Coordinates of C-alpha atoms and ligand atoms in Angstrom, one line a residue:
M1 CA -0.1 0.0 0.0
R2 CA 1.3 3.4 -1.2
L3 CA -0.6 6.5 0.4
I4 CA -0.4 10.2 0.7
L5 CA -1.8 12.3 3.2
L6 CA -2.1 15.8 1.8
G7 CA -3.4 19.0 4.1
P8 CA -2.4 22.2 5.5
P9 CA 0.3 22.8 8.2
G10 CA -1.5 21.3 11.6
A11 CA -4.1 19.4 9.9
G12 CA -3.2 16.3 11.6
K13 CA -1.4 14.6 9.0
G14 CA 1.6 13.6 11.2
T15 CA -0.6 12.4 13.8
Q16 CA -2.7 10.5 11.4
A17 CA 0.3 9.2 9.4
V18 CA 1.6 7.2 12.3
R19 CA -1.6 5.6 13.0
L20 CA -2.4 4.5 9.4
A21 CA 1.1 3.3 8.8
E22 CA 0.7 1.0 12.3
R23 CA -2.8 -0.1 10.9
E24 CA -1.7 -1.0 7.6
G25 CA 1.8 -2.6 8.5
I26 CA 3.6 -0.1 6.4
V27 CA 6.3 2.9 7.4
H28 CA 5.7 6.5 7.7
V29 CA 7.8 8.8 5.7
S30 CA 7.8 12.3 6.6
T31 CA 9.9 14.8 4.9
G32 CA 9.4 17.2 7.5
D33 CA 10.8 14.8 10.3
I34 CA 13.6 13.6 7.8
L35 CA 14.5 17.4 7.4
R36 CA 14.3 18.2 11.2
F37 CA 17.0 15.2 11.5
V38 CA 19.6 16.7 9.2
V39 CA 18.8 20.0 10.8
A40 CA 19.7 18.6 14.2
W41 CA 22.8 16.8 12.8
K42 CA 24.1 20.2 11.3
T43 CA 25.0 18.6 8.2
E44 CA 25.7 20.7 4.9
T45 CA 22.2 19.9 3.7
G46 CA 20.7 20.7 7.4
L47 CA 22.2 24.0 7.5
E48 CA 20.6 24.9 4.1
A49 CA 17.4 23.4 5.0
K50 CA 17.2 25.1 8.3
Q51 CA 17.1 28.8 6.7
Y52 CA 13.9 27.9 4.5
M53 CA 12.0 26.1 7.1
E54 CA 12.4 28.8 9.8
A55 CA 10.9 31.1 7.2
G56 CA 8.0 28.6 6.6
K57 CA 9.1 28.2 3.1
L58 CA 9.6 25.1 1.0
V59 CA 12.9 23.6 1.2
P60 CA 14.4 23.5 -2.6
D61 CA 13.1 20.7 -4.3
E62 CA 16.6 19.1 -5.5
L63 CA 17.6 18.9 -1.8
V64 CA 14.3 17.3 -0.5
L65 CA 14.2 14.8 -3.6
E66 CA 17.7 13.6 -2.9
L67 CA 16.6 13.0 0.7
L68 CA 13.3 11.2 0.0
Q69 CA 14.8 9.0 -2.8
R70 CA 17.5 7.8 -0.3
R71 CA 14.5 7.1 2.1
L72 CA 12.6 5.1 -0.4
A73 CA 15.7 3.0 -1.5
Q74 CA 15.6 1.4 2.2
A75 CA 14.2 -1.9 2.4
D76 CA 11.6 -1.1 5.1
T77 CA 9.7 0.9 2.6
Q78 CA 9.4 -1.8 0.1
A79 CA 6.1 -3.2 1.5
G80 CA 4.8 0.1 1.3
Y81 CA 4.6 3.7 3.2
V82 CA 2.5 6.9 4.0
L83 CA 3.8 9.8 2.8
D84 CA 3.4 12.7 4.9
G85 CA 4.4 16.2 3.8
F86 CA 5.4 15.1 0.4
P87 CA 4.9 16.0 -2.5
R88 CA 4.3 19.8 -2.0
N89 CA 4.1 21.0 -5.4
R90 CA 3.5 19.9 -8.8
H91 CA 7.4 19.0 -9.7
Q92 CA 7.7 16.9 -6.5
A93 CA 4.3 15.1 -7.6
E94 CA 5.7 14.6 -10.9
E95 CA 8.9 13.5 -9.7
L96 CA 7.3 11.0 -7.3
D97 CA 5.4 9.6 -10.3
R98 CA 8.8 9.1 -11.8
I99 CA 10.2 7.1 -9.0
L100 CA 7.3 4.9 -8.8
E101 CA 7.2 4.2 -12.4
E102 CA 11.0 3.4 -12.0
T103 CA 10.3 0.8 -9.2
G104 CA 7.0 -0.7 -10.9
H105 CA 4.9 0.5 -8.2
G106 CA 1.6 2.7 -8.1
L107 CA 0.3 5.0 -5.8
D108 CA -3.2 3.4 -3.9
A109 CA -4.9 6.6 -2.5
V110 CA -4.4 10.2 -1.6
V111 CA -6.3 11.6 1.3
A112 CA -6.7 15.3 1.8
V113 CA -7.4 16.2 5.4
E114 CA -9.3 19.6 5.7
V115 CA -9.6 22.0 8.6
S116 CA -10.1 25.6 8.9
D117 CA -7.1 28.3 9.1
E118 CA -8.6 29.2 12.5
T119 CA -8.1 25.7 13.7
I120 CA -4.8 25.4 12.3
V121 CA -3.5 28.6 14.1
A122 CA -5.0 27.1 17.5
R123 CA -3.5 23.8 17.3
L124 CA -0.2 24.9 16.4
S125 CA 0.3 27.4 19.1
A126 CA -0.9 24.5 21.4
R127 CA 1.7 21.9 19.9
R128 CA 4.5 20.7 21.7
S129 CA 7.0 17.9 20.2
C130 CA 9.4 15.5 21.8
P131 CA 12.9 16.6 20.5
T132 CA 14.0 12.6 21.0
C133 CA 11.4 10.7 19.7
G134 CA 9.5 13.1 17.6
R135 CA 5.8 12.6 19.2
T136 CA 3.6 15.5 19.2
Y137 CA 1.3 16.7 22.1
Q138 CA -1.7 19.1 21.8
M139 CA -1.6 20.9 25.5
T140 CA -5.3 21.8 25.2
T141 CA -6.8 18.4 24.2
S142 CA -4.2 15.8 24.7
P143 CA -1.6 17.0 27.0
P144 CA 1.2 14.6 28.4
R145 CA 0.7 13.0 31.5
E146 CA 3.4 15.3 33.2
D147 CA 3.5 18.9 32.3
A148 CA 5.8 19.4 29.3
I149 CA 7.4 15.9 29.6
C150 CA 7.3 13.4 27.1
D151 CA 5.2 10.2 28.4
R152 CA 7.3 8.1 26.3
D153 CA 11.1 9.0 27.3
R154 CA 10.7 11.6 29.6
T155 CA 12.4 14.5 27.5
P156 CA 11.1 18.0 28.1
L157 CA 8.6 19.0 25.3
E158 CA 9.8 21.9 22.7
I159 CA 7.9 24.5 20.8
R160 CA 8.8 23.8 17.1
D161 CA 10.7 26.9 15.8
D162 CA 8.1 27.1 12.7
D163 CA 5.3 27.2 15.0
R164 CA 5.4 30.8 15.8
P165 CA 2.3 32.7 14.6
E166 CA 4.3 34.7 11.6
V167 CA 5.8 31.7 10.2
V168 CA 2.6 29.6 10.6
R169 CA 1.0 32.4 8.4
E170 CA 3.6 32.1 5.7
R171 CA 3.4 28.2 5.8
L172 CA -0.4 28.3 5.3
H173 CA 0.2 30.8 2.3
V174 CA 2.8 28.4 1.0
F175 CA 0.2 25.6 1.3
R176 CA -2.5 27.4 -0.6
E177 CA -0.1 28.4 -3.4
S178 CA 1.9 25.4 -4.1
T179 CA 0.3 22.3 -2.3
E180 CA -3.2 22.8 -2.6
P181 CA -3.4 22.4 -6.5
L182 CA -2.1 19.1 -5.8
I183 CA -5.6 17.8 -4.6
A184 CA -6.9 18.5 -8.3
Y185 CA -3.5 16.7 -9.6
Y186 CA -4.9 13.7 -7.8
E187 CA -8.7 13.9 -8.1
E188 CA -8.1 14.0 -12.0
R189 CA -6.8 10.4 -11.7
G190 CA -9.2 9.0 -9.4
L191 CA -7.1 8.7 -6.4
L192 CA -8.3 11.3 -3.9
S193 CA -10.6 11.3 -1.1
R194 CA -11.4 14.5 1.2
V195 CA -12.0 14.1 4.8
S196 CA -12.7 16.3 7.6
G197 CA -10.1 16.5 10.2
Y198 CA -12.5 17.7 12.8
G199 CA -13.3 15.2 15.8
T200 CA -11.1 13.1 18.1
M201 CA -7.9 11.5 16.8
D202 CA -9.6 8.4 16.6
E203 CA -12.5 9.5 14.5
V204 CA -10.3 11.0 12.0
T205 CA -8.3 7.8 11.9
E206 CA -11.6 5.8 11.2
R207 CA -12.6 8.1 8.8
I208 CA -9.1 8.0 6.9
A209 CA -9.1 4.5 6.9
G210 CA -12.6 4.3 5.2
A211 CA -11.6 6.9 2.6
V212 CA -8.2 4.7 1.6
K213 CA -10.8 1.7 1.4
E214 CA -12.9 3.3 -0.6
V215 CA -10.4 4.7 -3.1
V216 CA -8.8 1.4 -3.3
A217 CA -11.8 -0.4 -4.2
R218 CA -12.9 2.2 -7.2
Ligands
AP5_1 P1 6.3 19.3 8.1 O1 6.6 18.9 9.2 O2 5.7 18.4 7.0 O3 5.0 20.5 8.5 P2 3.6 20.6 7.8 O4 3.2 19.9 6.8 O5 3.4 22.1 7.9 O6 2.8 19.8 9.0 P3 2.8 19.7 10.6 O7 3.8 18.8 10.9 O8 2.9 21.3 11.1 O9 1.3 19.7 10.8 P4 0.6 18.3 10.7 O10 -0.5 18.2 9.4 O11 1.5 17.0 10.7 O12 -0.2 18.2 12.2 P5 0.2 17.2 13.5 O13 -0.5 15.8 13.3 O14 1.4 17.5 14.1 O15 7.2 20.5 7.4 C1 8.0 21.3 8.0 C2 8.7 22.3 7.1 O16 9.7 21.4 6.2 C3 8.0 23.0 5.8 O17 7.6 24.2 6.2 C4 9.2 23.0 5.0 O18 10.0 24.1 5.2 C5 9.7 21.9 5.2 N1 9.5 20.7 4.2 C6 8.9 19.3 4.7 N2 8.5 18.7 3.7 C7 8.7 19.3 2.4 C8 8.6 19.0 1.0 N3 8.2 17.9 0.5 N4 9.3 20.2 0.3 C9 9.8 21.2 0.7 N5 9.8 21.5 2.0 C10 9.7 20.6 2.9 O19 -1.0 18.0 14.2 C11 -0.6 19.2 14.7 C12 -1.2 19.4 16.3 O20 -2.6 19.1 16.3 C13 -0.6 18.7 17.2 O21 -0.2 19.1 18.5 C14 -1.6 17.5 17.3 O22 -1.6 16.7 18.5 C15 -2.9 18.1 17.1 N6 -4.0 17.3 16.6 C16 -3.7 16.4 15.5 N7 -5.2 16.0 15.3 C17 -6.0 16.8 16.1 C18 -7.4 16.5 16.4 N8 -8.2 15.5 15.7 N9 -7.9 17.1 17.2 C19 -7.3 18.1 18.1 N10 -5.7 18.1 17.7 C20 -5.4 17.4 17.0

């Protein structure tokens, strides 16, 4: 199974991609997580990516595509994956088509998770992330057991640099300009289903899993 979760920042793609991957027995591939990893390691690529990420802009395609291609060449992706945060524009979508064609695979479904801008701003200002394991929390609706400490590994939680309101506004702008047009790109191929990102995380997971089944059965 090869799936894509599309949606604006804060729609819940990361949260749901982890759940969907577990359910389907496939891996979660997040270009945002991969980029944050190279940034943390202060590699040459990481230092370049950091400036774009902090400004809420897309990291240049060549850089992201190289990282993604390396990730998709790893053995654990062979049974399938959920892509989260990729593709982000038409060029990335076409490059993904090329990679899939070369490996003789196809996409099974693309799910667009929809929430309002107001919800996005509220969710991202209340998001805290664990720098060790990457788990995210919502301080208003699903906080950790102990204040600002990760339940899993007890690391103090952090606020992502790009969750500052002015950067969130830029990320939303970039989404509308570059990524949202991909909804039509996949809709034309009969691969797309739109789901509401509202409700509990469990409710959204059920909705997405149902949407995937429905697209696969088309
Ligand atoms: P990336 O990490 O991909 O960020 P994003 O797409 O902006 O999405 P987020 O991670 O902010 O949100 P999400 O939709 O995953 O929501 P989450 O589940 O965390 O990218 C970061 C940057 O990297 C980009 O700006 C760009 O610079 C660069 N980049 C990445 N990929 C790239 C690419 N392909 N090309 C070029 N550049 C790239 O949920 C958000 C919050 O809401 C959490 O606190 C969560 O707990 C909470 N929440 C989730 N679901 C619910 C619910 N149902 N109810 C209440 N709260 C909920």
